[in-house]
Amino acid sequence: MTFLRYATAAFLLGASPSLADDLVALSTTATAITGDISFDDFEMVFDNGERIEFEDLIADHFTVDGKDVPASVYSVKAPGNPVLLNGNRLCGESPVTYLASWLDGDVTMVAVFETTEAPTRNDSMCALYTYVYP
């Protein structure tokens, strides 16, 4: 189990290009807005087929509630805010500019940002979604 956790962390950190991970929506927010997702170093594809493509991996760590954690922080290639399940969007009406992902135990956390500056902490996120492996 420890090896799997480190292997998953290496994937999230963008250690090497790899196939997309299919993740199941865990939180009520993820279930209602994104549904299940497919996520890799290049894009996030939502349950309804919409996607957000990443420009660059800009950081391999992130501060969550004051604690530095291994993470992947991506800039979004074409900032936007696609219509997802039930007519919902990731961040209200503002375009998504950055996305951060990290592991919390067996749960994949995905924070979404609409900031002009690259985020370094979770306190400026506009939404948080949680997923698990099937």
The first five atom37 places (N, CA, C, CB, O) and aatype in JSON, in Angstrom:
{
  "aatype": [12, 16, 13, 10, 1, 18, 0, 16, 0, 0, 13, 10, 10, 7, 0, 15, 14, 15, 10, 0, 3, 3, 10, 19, 0, 10, 15, 16, 16, 0, 16, 0, 9, 16, 7, 3, 9, 15, 13, 3, 3, 13, 6, 12, 19, 13, 3, 2, 7, 6, 1, 9, 6, 13, 6, 3, 10, 9, 0, 3, 8, 13, 16, 19, 3, 7, 11, 3, 19, 14, 0, 15, 19, 18, 15, 19, 11, 0, 14, 7, 2, 14, 19, 10, 10, 2, 7, 2, 1, 10, 4, 7, 6, 15, 14, 19, 16, 18, 10, 0, 15, 17, 10, 3, 7, 3, 19, 16, 12, 19, 0, 19, 13, 6, 16, 16, 6, 0, 14, 16, 1, 2, 3, 15, 12, 4, 0, 10, 18, 16, 18, 19, 18, 14],
  "atom_mask": [
    [1, 1, 1, 1, 1],
    [1, 1, 1, 1, 1],
    [1, 1, 1, 1, 1],
    [1, 1, 1, 1, 1],
    [1, 1, 1, 1, 1],
    [1, 1, 1, 1, 1],
    [1, 1, 1, 1, 1],
    [1, 1, 1, 1, 1],
    [1, 1, 1, 1, 1],
    [1, 1, 1, 1, 1],
    [1, 1, 1, 1, 1],
    [1, 1, 1, 1, 1],
    [1, 1, 1, 1, 1],
    [1, 1, 1, 0, 1],
    [1, 1, 1, 1, 1],
    [1, 1, 1, 1, 1],
    [1, 1, 1, 1, 1],
    [1, 1, 1, 1, 1],
    [1, 1, 1, 1, 1],
    [1, 1, 1, 1, 1],
    [1, 1, 1, 1, 1],
    [1, 1, 1, 1, 1],
    [1, 1, 1, 1, 1],
    [1, 1, 1, 1, 1],
    [1, 1, 1, 1, 1],
    [1, 1, 1, 1, 1],
    [1, 1, 1, 1, 1],
    [1, 1, 1, 1, 1],
    [1, 1, 1, 1, 1],
    [1, 1, 1, 1, 1],
    [1, 1, 1, 1, 1],
    [1, 1, 1, 1, 1],
    [1, 1, 1, 1, 1],
    [1, 1, 1, 1, 1],
    [1, 1, 1, 0, 1],
    [1, 1, 1, 1, 1],
    [1, 1, 1, 1, 1],
    [1, 1, 1, 1, 1],
    [1, 1, 1, 1, 1],
    [1, 1, 1, 1, 1],
    [1, 1, 1, 1, 1],
    [1, 1, 1, 1, 1],
    [1, 1, 1, 1, 1],
    [1, 1, 1, 1, 1],
    [1, 1, 1, 1, 1],
    [1, 1, 1, 1, 1],
    [1, 1, 1, 1, 1],
    [1, 1, 1, 1, 1],
    [1, 1, 1, 0, 1],
    [1, 1, 1, 1, 1],
    [1, 1, 1, 1, 1],
    [1, 1, 1, 1, 1],
    [1, 1, 1, 1, 1],
    [1, 1, 1, 1, 1],
    [1, 1, 1, 1, 1],
    [1, 1, 1, 1, 1],
    [1, 1, 1, 1, 1],
    [1, 1, 1, 1, 1],
    [1, 1, 1, 1, 1],
    [1, 1, 1, 1, 1],
    [1, 1, 1, 1, 1],
    [1, 1, 1, 1, 1],
    [1, 1, 1, 1, 1],
    [1, 1, 1, 1, 1],
    [1, 1, 1, 1, 1],
    [1, 1, 1, 0, 1],
    [1, 1, 1, 1, 1],
    [1, 1, 1, 1, 1],
    [1, 1, 1, 1, 1],
    [1, 1, 1, 1, 1],
    [1, 1, 1, 1, 1],
    [1, 1, 1, 1, 1],
    [1, 1, 1, 1, 1],
    [1, 1, 1, 1, 1],
    [1, 1, 1, 1, 1],
    [1, 1, 1, 1, 1],
    [1, 1, 1, 1, 1],
    [1, 1, 1, 1, 1],
    [1, 1, 1, 1, 1],
    [1, 1, 1, 0, 1],
    [1, 1, 1, 1, 1],
    [1, 1, 1, 1, 1],
    [1, 1, 1, 1, 1],
    [1, 1, 1, 1, 1],
    [1, 1, 1, 1, 1],
    [1, 1, 1, 1, 1],
    [1, 1, 1, 0, 1],
    [1, 1, 1, 1, 1],
    [1, 1, 1, 1, 1],
    [1, 1, 1, 1, 1],
    [1, 1, 1, 1, 1],
    [1, 1, 1, 0, 1],
    [1, 1, 1, 1, 1],
    [1, 1, 1, 1, 1],
    [1, 1, 1, 1, 1],
    [1, 1, 1, 1, 1],
    [1, 1, 1, 1, 1],
    [1, 1, 1, 1, 1],
    [1, 1, 1, 1, 1],
    [1, 1, 1, 1, 1],
    [1, 1, 1, 1, 1],
    [1, 1, 1, 1, 1],
    [1, 1, 1, 1, 1],
    [1, 1, 1, 1, 1],
    [1, 1, 1, 0, 1],
    [1, 1, 1, 1, 1],
    [1, 1, 1, 1, 1],
    [1, 1, 1, 1, 1],
    [1, 1, 1, 1, 1],
    [1, 1, 1, 1, 1],
    [1, 1, 1, 1, 1],
    [1, 1, 1, 1, 1],
    [1, 1, 1, 1, 1],
    [1, 1, 1, 1, 1],
    [1, 1, 1, 1, 1],
    [1, 1, 1, 1, 1],
    [1, 1, 1, 1, 1],
    [1, 1, 1, 1, 1],
    [1, 1, 1, 1, 1],
    [1, 1, 1, 1, 1],
    [1, 1, 1, 1, 1],
    [1, 1, 1, 1, 1],
    [1, 1, 1, 1, 1],
    [1, 1, 1, 1, 1],
    [1, 1, 1, 1, 1],
    [1, 1, 1, 1, 1],
    [1, 1, 1, 1, 1],
    [1, 1, 1, 1, 1],
    [1, 1, 1, 1, 1],
    [1, 1, 1, 1, 1],
    [1, 1, 1, 1, 1],
    [1, 1, 1, 1, 1],
    [1, 1, 1, 1, 1],
    [1, 1, 1, 1, 1]
  ],
  "atom_positions": [
    [[0.82, -1.2, 0.0], [0.0, 0.0, 0.0], [0.86, 1.26, 0.0], [-0.93, 0.0, 1.2], [0.52, 2.23, -0.67]],
    [[1.97, 1.26, 0.74], [2.84, 2.42, 0.77], [3.42, 2.69, -0.62], [3.97, 2.23, 1.79], [3.47, 3.84, -1.05]],
    [[3.85, 1.64, -1.32], [4.39, 1.82, -2.67], [3.34, 2.45, -3.58], [4.87, 0.48, -3.24], [3.66, 3.36, -4.33]],
    [[2.11, 1.97, -3.52], [1.05, 2.52, -4.36], [0.84, 3.99, -4.05], [-0.26, 1.74, -4.14], [0.64, 4.79, -4.97]],
    [[0.88, 4.36, -2.79], [0.68, 5.74, -2.4], [1.79, 6.62, -2.99], [0.65, 5.87, -0.87], [1.52, 7.7, -3.51]],
    [[3.06, 6.16, -2.91], [4.16, 6.93, -3.47], [4.1, 6.96, -4.99], [5.5, 6.34, -3.02], [4.42, 7.98, -5.6]],
    [[3.69, 5.86, -5.61], [3.55, 5.83, -7.06], [2.47, 6.81, -7.5], [3.22, 4.41, -7.55], [2.63, 7.5, -8.51]],
    [[1.37, 6.87, -6.76], [0.3, 7.8, -7.08], [0.78, 9.23, -6.89], [-0.93, 7.54, -6.2], [0.48, 10.1, -7.71]],
    [[1.53, 9.48, -5.83], [2.06, 10.82, -5.59], [3.0, 11.22, -6.71], [2.78, 10.9, -4.22], [2.98, 12.36, -7.16]],
    [[3.83, 10.29, -7.17], [4.75, 10.59, -8.27], [3.96, 10.95, -9.52], [5.67, 9.39, -8.55], [4.35, 11.86, -10.25]],
    [[2.86, 10.25, -9.77], [2.02, 10.58, -10.92], [1.46, 11.98, -10.78], [0.88, 9.56, -11.08], [1.52, 12.77, -11.72]],
    [[0.92, 12.3, -9.63], [0.33, 13.62, -9.42], [1.37, 14.72, -9.52], [-0.35, 13.68, -8.07], [1.05, 15.86, -9.87]],
    [[2.61, 14.4, -9.2], [3.68, 15.39, -9.28], [4.2, 15.55, -10.69], [4.81, 15.01, -8.37], [5.05, 16.4, -10.95]],
    [[3.7, 14.74, -11.6], [4.13, 14.88, -12.98], [5.53, 14.32, -13.21], [0.0, 0.0, 0.0], [6.26, 14.83, -14.05]],
    [[5.91, 13.28, -12.46], [7.23, 12.71, -12.57], [7.53, 12.25, -13.99], [7.38, 11.56, -11.6], [8.66, 12.36, -14.46]],
    [[6.53, 11.73, -14.67], [6.7, 11.34, -16.06], [5.33, 11.3, -16.7], [7.43, 9.98, -16.19], [4.34, 11.02, -16.03]],
    [[5.26, 11.56, -17.99], [3.96, 11.48, -18.66], [3.41, 10.07, -18.53], [4.08, 11.88, -20.15], [4.15, 9.09, -18.65]],
    [[2.13, 9.98, -18.28], [1.52, 8.67, -18.12], [0.07, 8.73, -18.56], [1.63, 8.19, -16.66], [-0.45, 9.79, -18.88]],
    [[-0.56, 7.59, -18.58], [-1.95, 7.5, -18.95], [-2.82, 8.19, -17.92], [-2.38, 6.05, -19.12], [-2.44, 8.33, -16.76]],
    [[-3.98, 8.62, -18.35], [-4.92, 9.3, -17.45], [-5.42, 8.35, -16.37], [-6.1, 9.88, -18.24], [-5.58, 7.15, -16.6]],
    [[-5.65, 8.92, -15.2], [-6.3, 8.2, -14.12], [-7.79, 8.5, -14.17], [-5.69, 8.59, -12.73], [-8.19, 9.66, -14.3]],
    [[-8.6, 7.48, -14.05], [-10.04, 7.67, -13.94], [-10.35, 7.73, -12.46], [-10.84, 6.52, -14.65], [-10.0, 6.82, -11.7]],
    [[-11.01, 8.8, -12.04], [-11.33, 9.04, -10.64], [-12.83, 9.18, -10.47], [-10.6, 10.29, -10.12], [-13.52, 9.73, -11.33]],
    [[-13.33, 8.69, -9.34], [-14.76, 8.73, -9.02], [-15.02, 9.89, -8.08], [-15.23, 7.39, -8.4], [-14.33, 10.06, -7.08]],
    [[-16.04, 10.69, -8.41], [-16.42, 11.83, -7.56], [-16.77, 11.34, -6.17], [-17.61, 12.6, -8.18], [-17.55, 10.39, -6.01]],
    [[-16.2, 11.97, -5.15], [-16.45, 11.6, -3.76], [-17.31, 12.63, -3.06], [-15.13, 11.41, -3.02], [-18.33, 12.29, -2.46]],
    [[-16.92, 13.89, -3.13], [-17.66, 14.93, -2.42], [-18.98, 15.22, -3.12], [-16.82, 16.22, -2.33], [-19.15, 14.95, -4.3]],
    [[-19.91, 15.77, -2.36], [-21.2, 16.19, -2.91], [-20.98, 17.19, -4.04], [-22.1, 16.8, -1.82], [-21.66, 17.14, -5.07]],
    [[-20.03, 18.09, -3.85], [-19.72, 19.1, -4.86], [-19.24, 18.44, -6.14], [-18.66, 20.08, -4.34], [-19.73, 18.77, -7.23]],
    [[-18.31, 17.52, -6.04], [-17.8, 16.83, -7.23], [-18.9, 16.03, -7.91], [-16.62, 15.9, -6.85], [-19.01, 16.03, -9.14]],
    [[-19.71, 15.35, -7.13], [-20.8, 14.55, -7.69], [-21.78, 15.42, -8.47], [-21.53, 13.8, -6.59], [-22.23, 15.04, -9.55]],
    [[-22.11, 16.58, -7.92], [-23.11, 17.46, -8.54], [-22.57, 18.29, -9.7], [-23.68, 18.38, -7.51], [-23.32, 18.65, -10.61]],
    [[-21.27, 18.61, -9.69], [-20.74, 19.55, -10.68], [-19.88, 18.88, -11.74], [-19.94, 20.62, -9.99], [-20.13, 19.07, -12.93]],
    [[-18.88, 18.11, -11.34], [-17.96, 17.52, -12.32], [-18.31, 16.09, -12.69], [-16.56, 17.56, -11.8], [-18.04, 15.66, -13.81]],
    [[-18.91, 15.36, -11.76], [-19.07, 13.93, -11.95], [-17.71, 13.29, -11.89], [0.0, 0.0, 0.0], [-16.74, 13.91, -11.44]],
    [[-17.61, 12.06, -12.34], [-16.33, 11.37, -12.37], [-15.43, 12.07, -13.39], [-16.52, 9.85, -12.73], [-15.92, 12.7, -14.33]],
    [[-14.11, 11.96, -13.2], [-13.17, 12.64, -14.09], [-12.09, 11.69, -14.56], [-12.55, 13.85, -13.39], [-11.86, 10.62, -14.0]],
    [[-11.43, 12.12, -15.62], [-10.19, 11.5, -16.08], [-9.15, 12.6, -15.99], [-10.33, 10.9, -17.57], [-9.38, 13.72, -16.47]],
    [[-7.98, 12.3, -15.38], [-7.02, 13.34, -15.04], [-5.62, 12.85, -15.36], [-7.12, 13.74, -13.54], [-5.25, 11.74, -14.99]],
    [[-4.84, 13.68, -16.06], [-3.44, 13.36, -16.3], [-2.63, 14.65, -16.31], [-3.26, 12.58, -17.63], [-3.14, 15.7, -15.91]],
    [[-1.4, 14.6, -16.77], [-0.52, 15.77, -16.77], [-0.89, 16.81, -17.82], [0.9, 15.34, -16.98], [-0.3, 17.88, -17.86]],
    [[-1.86, 16.5, -18.66], [-2.18, 17.38, -19.78], [-3.58, 17.98, -19.72], [-2.03, 16.63, -21.04], [-3.82, 19.05, -20.29]],
    [[-4.5, 17.3, -19.04], [-5.88, 17.77, -19.02], [-6.71, 17.07, -17.94], [-6.52, 17.57, -20.37], [-6.32, 16.04, -17.39]],
    [[-7.86, 17.67, -17.68], [-8.88, 17.04, -16.85], [-10.13, 16.96, -17.72], [-9.14, 17.84, -15.5], [-10.58, 17.97, -18.26]],
    [[-10.68, 15.75, -17.86], [-11.88, 15.54, -18.65], [-13.01, 15.2, -17.69], [-11.68, 14.4, -19.72], [-12.89, 14.32, -16.85]],
    [[-14.12, 15.92, -17.83], [-15.25, 15.78, -16.92], [-16.24, 14.75, -17.45], [-15.94, 17.13, -16.72], [-16.16, 14.33, -18.61]],
    [[-17.16, 14.36, -16.6], [-18.14, 13.31, -16.9], [-18.94, 13.61, -18.17], [-19.09, 13.14, -15.73], [-19.31, 12.68, -18.89]],
    [[-19.22, 14.88, -18.45], [-20.02, 15.22, -19.63], [-19.17, 15.42, -20.89], [-20.82, 16.47, -19.36], [-19.7, 15.82, -21.92]],
    [[-17.85, 15.14, -20.81], [-16.98, 15.25, -21.97], [-16.25, 16.58, -22.09], [0.0, 0.0, 0.0], [-15.31, 16.69, -22.87]],
    [[-16.66, 17.59, -21.35], [-15.94, 18.87, -21.35], [-14.55, 18.64, -20.76], [-16.72, 19.97, -20.55], [-14.33, 17.66, -20.04]],
    [[-13.62, 19.55, -21.06], [-12.25, 19.37, -20.56], [-11.59, 20.71, -20.29], [-11.42, 18.57, -21.56], [-11.99, 21.75, -20.82]],
    [[-10.57, 20.64, -19.45], [-9.67, 21.77, -19.23], [-8.28, 21.25, -19.53], [-9.79, 22.35, -17.76], [-7.83, 20.26, -18.95]],
    [[-7.58, 21.93, -20.45], [-6.23, 21.53, -20.81], [-5.23, 22.37, -20.01], [-5.99, 21.69, -22.34], [-5.47, 23.55, -19.74]],
    [[-4.11, 21.74, -19.65], [-3.08, 22.42, -18.88], [-1.98, 22.94, -19.79], [-2.49, 21.47, -17.83], [-1.59, 22.28, -20.76]],
    [[-1.49, 24.13, -19.47], [-0.36, 24.73, -20.19], [0.95, 24.17, -19.66], [-0.38, 26.28, -20.06], [1.75, 23.61, -20.42]],
    [[1.17, 24.32, -18.35], [2.42, 23.9, -17.72], [2.18, 23.39, -16.31], [3.41, 25.05, -17.7], [1.24, 23.8, -15.64]],
    [[3.05, 22.49, -15.88], [3.14, 22.14, -14.47], [4.05, 23.19, -13.86], [3.69, 20.65, -14.25], [5.24, 23.23, -14.18]],
    [[3.53, 24.03, -12.98], [4.31, 25.17, -12.5], [4.86, 24.98, -11.09], [3.47, 26.4, -12.53], [5.72, 25.75, -10.65]],
    [[4.39, 23.97, -10.37], [4.91, 23.7, -9.02], [4.67, 22.25, -8.65], [4.26, 24.64, -7.98], [3.74, 21.62, -9.13]],
    [[5.55, 21.73, -7.77], [5.4, 20.35, -7.31], [5.14, 20.27, -5.81], [6.64, 19.56, -7.65], [5.28, 19.21, -5.2]],
    [[4.75, 21.41, -5.23], [4.32, 21.42, -3.83], [3.32, 22.57, -3.67], [5.54, 21.58, -2.85], [3.2, 23.43, -4.53]],
    [[2.62, 22.55, -2.55], [1.51, 23.47, -2.35], [1.26, 23.53, -0.84], [0.23, 23.02, -3.13], [1.5, 22.55, -0.14]],
    [[0.79, 24.65, -0.35], [0.5, 24.78, 1.08], [-1.0, 24.61, 1.31], [0.98, 26.14, 1.63], [-1.81, 25.37, 0.78]],
    [[-1.35, 23.6, 2.1], [-2.74, 23.3, 2.42], [-2.93, 23.52, 3.92], [-3.13, 21.84, 2.0], [-2.34, 22.82, 4.74]],
    [[-3.75, 24.51, 4.25], [-4.02, 24.83, 5.65], [-2.73, 24.97, 6.46], [-4.92, 23.77, 6.29], [-2.63, 24.46, 7.57]],
    [[-1.75, 25.65, 5.87], [-0.49, 25.93, 6.55], [0.56, 24.84, 6.47], [0.0, 0.0, 0.0], [1.66, 25.03, 6.98]],
    [[0.25, 23.7, 5.84], [1.19, 22.6, 5.75], [1.62, 22.4, 4.3], [0.57, 21.3, 6.32], [0.77, 22.31, 3.41]],
    [[2.93, 22.32, 4.05], [3.46, 22.09, 2.72], [3.25, 20.62, 2.33], [4.96, 22.47, 2.64], [3.63, 19.73, 3.08]],
    [[2.64, 20.38, 1.16], [2.38, 19.01, 0.71], [2.87, 18.82, -0.72], [0.87, 18.68, 0.8], [2.9, 19.78, -1.49]],
    [[3.26, 17.59, -1.08], [3.57, 17.31, -2.48], [2.28, 17.5, -3.29], [4.14, 15.86, -2.67], [1.22, 17.03, -2.89]],
    [[2.37, 18.18, -4.4], [1.18, 18.48, -5.2], [1.6, 18.78, -6.63], [0.39, 19.66, -4.6], [2.78, 18.94, -6.93]],
    [[0.62, 18.86, -7.49], [0.83, 19.34, -8.86], [-0.01, 20.6, -9.02], [0.45, 18.25, -9.93], [-1.22, 20.59, -8.79]],
    [[0.65, 21.68, -9.43], [-0.05, 22.93, -9.69], [0.12, 23.23, -11.17], [0.51, 24.11, -8.79], [1.24, 23.35, -11.68]],
    [[-1.0, 23.34, -11.86], [-1.0, 23.54, -13.3], [-1.56, 24.91, -13.68], [-1.8, 22.45, -13.98], [-2.49, 25.4, -13.03]],
    [[-1.0, 25.52, -14.71], [-1.64, 26.67, -15.34], [-2.56, 26.12, -16.42], [-0.57, 27.69, -15.94], [-2.26, 25.11, -17.06]],
    [[-3.68, 26.79, -16.61], [-4.66, 26.36, -17.6], [-4.31, 26.97, -18.96], [-6.11, 26.75, -17.17], [-4.04, 28.17, -19.06]],
    [[-4.32, 26.15, -19.99], [-3.92, 26.58, -21.34], [-4.8, 27.71, -21.86], [-3.96, 25.4, -22.32], [-4.29, 28.74, -22.31]],
    [[-6.1, 27.54, -21.81], [-7.05, 28.56, -22.28], [-8.05, 28.78, -21.16], [-7.78, 28.11, -23.63], [-9.06, 28.09, -21.08]],
    [[-7.77, 29.75, -20.27], [-8.68, 29.96, -19.14], [-10.13, 30.03, -19.59], [-8.31, 31.24, -18.39], [-10.49, 30.74, -20.53]],
    [[-10.94, 29.27, -18.9], [-12.37, 29.19, -19.21], [-13.09, 28.53, -18.07], [0.0, 0.0, 0.0], [-12.49, 28.21, -17.05]],
    [[-14.36, 28.34, -18.24], [-15.18, 27.76, -17.19], [-16.32, 26.98, -17.86], [-15.73, 28.86, -16.22], [-17.43, 27.49, -17.97]],
    [[-16.03, 25.75, -18.3], [-17.03, 25.01, -19.07], [-18.29, 24.71, -18.27], [-16.44, 23.72, -19.57], [-18.26, 24.59, -17.04]],
    [[-19.4, 24.59, -18.99], [-20.65, 24.18, -18.38], [-20.55, 22.67, -18.14], [-21.9, 24.55, -19.29], [-20.25, 21.9, -19.05]],
    [[-20.8, 22.27, -16.9], [-20.67, 20.86, -16.53], [-22.03, 20.29, -16.19], [-19.7, 20.7, -15.33], [-23.04, 20.72, -16.76]],
    [[-22.09, 19.34, -15.27], [-23.35, 18.68, -14.95], [-24.37, 19.67, -14.4], [-23.12, 17.56, -13.95], [-24.03, 20.6, -13.68]],
    [[-25.61, 19.45, -14.75], [-26.73, 20.24, -14.24], [-26.57, 21.74, -14.51], [-26.89, 20.01, -12.76], [-27.12, 22.56, -13.77]],
    [[-25.82, 22.11, -15.54], [-25.61, 23.52, -15.88], [-24.64, 24.24, -14.96], [0.0, 0.0, 0.0], [-24.5, 25.46, -15.05]],
    [[-23.96, 23.49, -14.08], [-23.01, 24.1, -13.14], [-21.67, 24.37, -13.81], [-22.81, 23.19, -11.93], [-21.35, 23.8, -14.86]],
    [[-20.9, 25.24, -13.18], [-19.54, 25.56, -13.61], [-18.58, 25.33, -12.43], [-19.44, 27.02, -14.14], [-19.01, 25.26, -11.28]],
    [[-17.29, 25.23, -12.74], [-16.29, 24.98, -11.7], [-16.2, 26.1, -10.67], [-14.94, 24.77, -12.33], [-16.09, 25.83, -9.47]],
    [[-16.25, 27.35, -11.13], [-16.04, 28.51, -10.25], [-17.05, 29.6, -10.55], [-14.61, 29.05, -10.39], [-16.65, 30.68, -11.0]],
    [[-18.29, 29.38, -10.34], [-19.25, 30.42, -10.65], [-19.15, 30.79, -12.12], [0.0, 0.0, 0.0], [-19.24, 29.92, -12.99]],
    [[-18.96, 32.08, -12.42], [-18.88, 32.52, -13.81], [-17.47, 32.88, -14.26], [-19.77, 33.7, -14.02], [-17.25, 33.12, -15.45]],
    [[-16.52, 32.94, -13.35], [-15.15, 33.37, -13.69], [-14.36, 32.26, -14.38], [-14.42, 33.82, -12.43], [-14.6, 31.08, -14.12]],
    [[-13.42, 32.63, -15.26], [-12.59, 31.62, -15.92], [-11.59, 30.99, -14.95], [-11.85, 32.24, -17.1], [-11.01, 31.67, -14.1]],
    [[-11.4, 29.7, -15.1], [-10.42, 28.96, -14.3], [-9.04, 29.2, -14.9], [-10.77, 27.41, -14.27], [-8.84, 29.03, -16.11]],
    [[-8.09, 29.61, -14.06], [-6.74, 29.94, -14.52], [-5.68, 28.94, -14.04], [-6.37, 31.32, -14.07], [-4.68, 28.73, -14.71]],
    [[-5.91, 28.34, -12.87], [-4.96, 27.39, -12.29], [-5.73, 26.27, -11.61], [-4.01, 28.1, -11.27], [-6.89, 26.42, -11.23]],
    [[-5.05, 25.14, -11.45], [-5.63, 23.98, -10.78], [-4.51, 23.32, -9.98], [-6.28, 22.98, -11.81], [-3.39, 23.18, -10.48]],
    [[-4.8, 22.91, -8.76], [-3.82, 22.2, -7.93], [-4.42, 20.87, -7.5], [-3.41, 23.05, -6.68], [-5.62, 20.77, -7.22]],
    [[-3.58, 19.84, -7.44], [-4.04, 18.52, -7.05], [-3.04, 17.9, -6.09], [-4.24, 17.61, -8.29], [-1.83, 18.0, -6.28]],
    [[-3.55, 17.24, -5.04], [-2.7, 16.57, -4.06], [-3.48, 15.43, -3.43], [-2.19, 17.56, -2.98], [-4.7, 15.36, -3.54]],
    [[-2.75, 14.55, -2.77], [-3.36, 13.43, -2.06], [-3.54, 13.76, -0.6], [-2.52, 12.17, -2.22], [-2.67, 14.36, 0.03]],
    [[-4.68, 13.37, -0.07], [-4.95, 13.43, 1.37], [-5.38, 12.03, 1.75], [-6.06, 14.53, 1.73], [-6.57, 11.69, 1.68]],
    [[-4.42, 11.22, 2.16], [-4.7, 9.8, 2.38], [-4.94, 9.14, 1.03], [0.0, 0.0, 0.0], [-4.08, 9.19, 0.15]],
    [[-6.11, 8.52, 0.87], [-6.47, 7.88, -0.39], [-7.36, 8.77, -1.26], [-7.17, 6.57, -0.13], [-7.87, 8.33, -2.29]],
    [[-7.55, 10.0, -0.84], [-8.45, 10.92, -1.54], [-7.62, 11.91, -2.37], [-9.36, 11.68, -0.52], [-6.67, 12.51, -1.88]],
    [[-8.0, 12.08, -3.62], [-7.38, 13.07, -4.49], [-8.16, 14.37, -4.35], [-7.34, 12.6, -5.98], [-9.36, 14.42, -4.6]],
    [[-7.46, 15.41, -3.95], [-8.05, 16.74, -3.78], [-7.72, 17.57, -5.01], [-7.53, 17.42, -2.47], [-6.58, 17.55, -5.48]],
    [[-8.68, 18.3, -5.53], [-8.46, 19.17, -6.68], [-9.02, 20.55, -6.34], [-9.13, 18.6, -7.97], [-10.23, 20.72, -6.17]],
    [[-8.13, 21.53, -6.24], [-8.52, 22.91, -5.97], [-8.48, 23.68, -7.28], [-7.58, 23.56, -4.91], [-7.58, 23.51, -8.1]],
    [[-9.47, 24.55, -7.45], [-9.61, 25.32, -8.67], [-9.45, 26.8, -8.32], [-10.97, 25.04, -9.37], [-9.94, 27.26, -7.29]],
    [[-8.77, 27.53, -9.21], [-8.47, 28.95, -8.95], [-8.86, 29.8, -10.14], [-6.98, 29.14, -8.64], [-8.83, 29.36, -11.29]],
    [[-9.24, 31.04, -9.84], [-9.54, 32.03, -10.87], [-8.65, 33.26, -10.69], [-11.03, 32.43, -10.82], [-9.04, 34.37, -11.05]],
    [[-7.47, 33.04, -10.14], [-6.54, 34.13, -9.8], [-5.65, 34.48, -10.99], [-5.68, 33.73, -8.6], [-5.43, 33.66, -11.89]],
    [[-5.13, 35.71, -10.98], [-4.19, 36.11, -12.03], [-2.78, 35.63, -11.71], [-4.2, 37.64, -12.21], [-1.99, 35.36, -12.62]],
    [[-2.46, 35.52, -10.44], [-1.15, 35.02, -10.0], [-1.24, 33.54, -9.67], [-0.63, 35.82, -8.77], [-2.28, 33.07, -9.21]],
    [[-0.17, 32.81, -9.91], [-0.13, 31.38, -9.6], [-0.34, 31.17, -8.1], [1.21, 30.75, -10.06], [0.31, 31.83, -7.29]],
    [[-1.23, 30.27, -7.73], [-1.48, 30.02, -6.32], [-0.35, 29.22, -5.67], [-2.8, 29.28, -6.14], [0.27, 28.37, -6.31]],
    [[-0.09, 29.52, -4.4], [0.88, 28.76, -3.63], [0.23, 28.1, -2.42], [2.02, 29.66, -3.18], [0.83, 27.25, -1.77]],
    [[-1.03, 28.51, -2.12], [-1.77, 27.96, -0.97], [-3.24, 27.8, -1.35], [-1.62, 28.89, 0.28], [-3.72, 28.36, -2.33]],
    [[-3.93, 27.02, -0.54], [-5.33, 26.74, -0.84], [-6.29, 27.85, -0.42], [-5.72, 25.47, -0.17], [-7.48, 27.76, -0.73]],
    [[-5.82, 28.88, 0.26], [-6.76, 29.89, 0.76], [-7.36, 30.78, -0.32], [-6.07, 30.74, 1.77], [-8.31, 31.51, -0.03]],
    [[-6.84, 30.75, -1.53], [-7.42, 31.58, -2.59], [-8.22, 30.77, -3.61], [-6.32, 32.35, -3.3], [-8.58, 31.29, -4.67]],
    [[-8.51, 29.51, -3.3], [-9.25, 28.67, -4.25], [-10.71, 29.11, -4.31], [-9.15, 27.18, -3.86], [-11.27, 29.63, -3.34]],
    [[-11.31, 28.88, -5.46], [-12.74, 29.19, -5.59], [-13.59, 27.95, -5.41], [-13.02, 29.82, -6.95], [-14.79, 28.05, -5.18]],
    [[-12.97, 26.75, -5.5], [-13.72, 25.51, -5.29], [-12.74, 24.39, -4.99], [-14.6, 25.17, -6.53], [-11.57, 24.43, -5.39]],
    [[-13.24, 23.37, -4.28], [-12.46, 22.18, -3.95], [-13.32, 20.96, -4.26], [-12.0, 22.18, -2.45], [-14.47, 20.87, -3.84]],
    [[-12.74, 20.03, -4.99], [-13.42, 18.8, -5.38], [-12.59, 17.61, -4.9], [-13.65, 18.75, -6.92], [-11.36, 17.66, -4.91]],
    [[-13.26, 16.53, -4.48], [-12.54, 15.35, -4.01], [-12.97, 14.1, -4.78], [-12.76, 15.15, -2.5], [-14.14, 13.93, -5.13]],
    [[-11.97, 13.24, -5.02], [-12.17, 12.03, -5.83], [-11.42, 10.87, -5.22], [-11.69, 12.26, -7.28], [-10.51, 11.05, -4.41]],
    [[-11.82, 9.67, -5.61], [-11.14, 8.44, -5.21], [-10.97, 7.55, -6.43], [-11.92, 7.7, -4.08], [-11.66, 7.7, -7.43]],
    [[-10.03, 6.62, -6.31], [-9.86, 5.62, -7.36], [-10.99, 4.61, -7.23], [-8.46, 4.93, -7.29], [-11.4, 4.27, -6.12]],
    [[-11.49, 4.12, -8.38], [-12.58, 3.13, -8.33], [-12.14, 1.82, -7.72], [-13.12, 2.87, -9.72], [-12.94, 0.89, -7.61]]
  ]
}
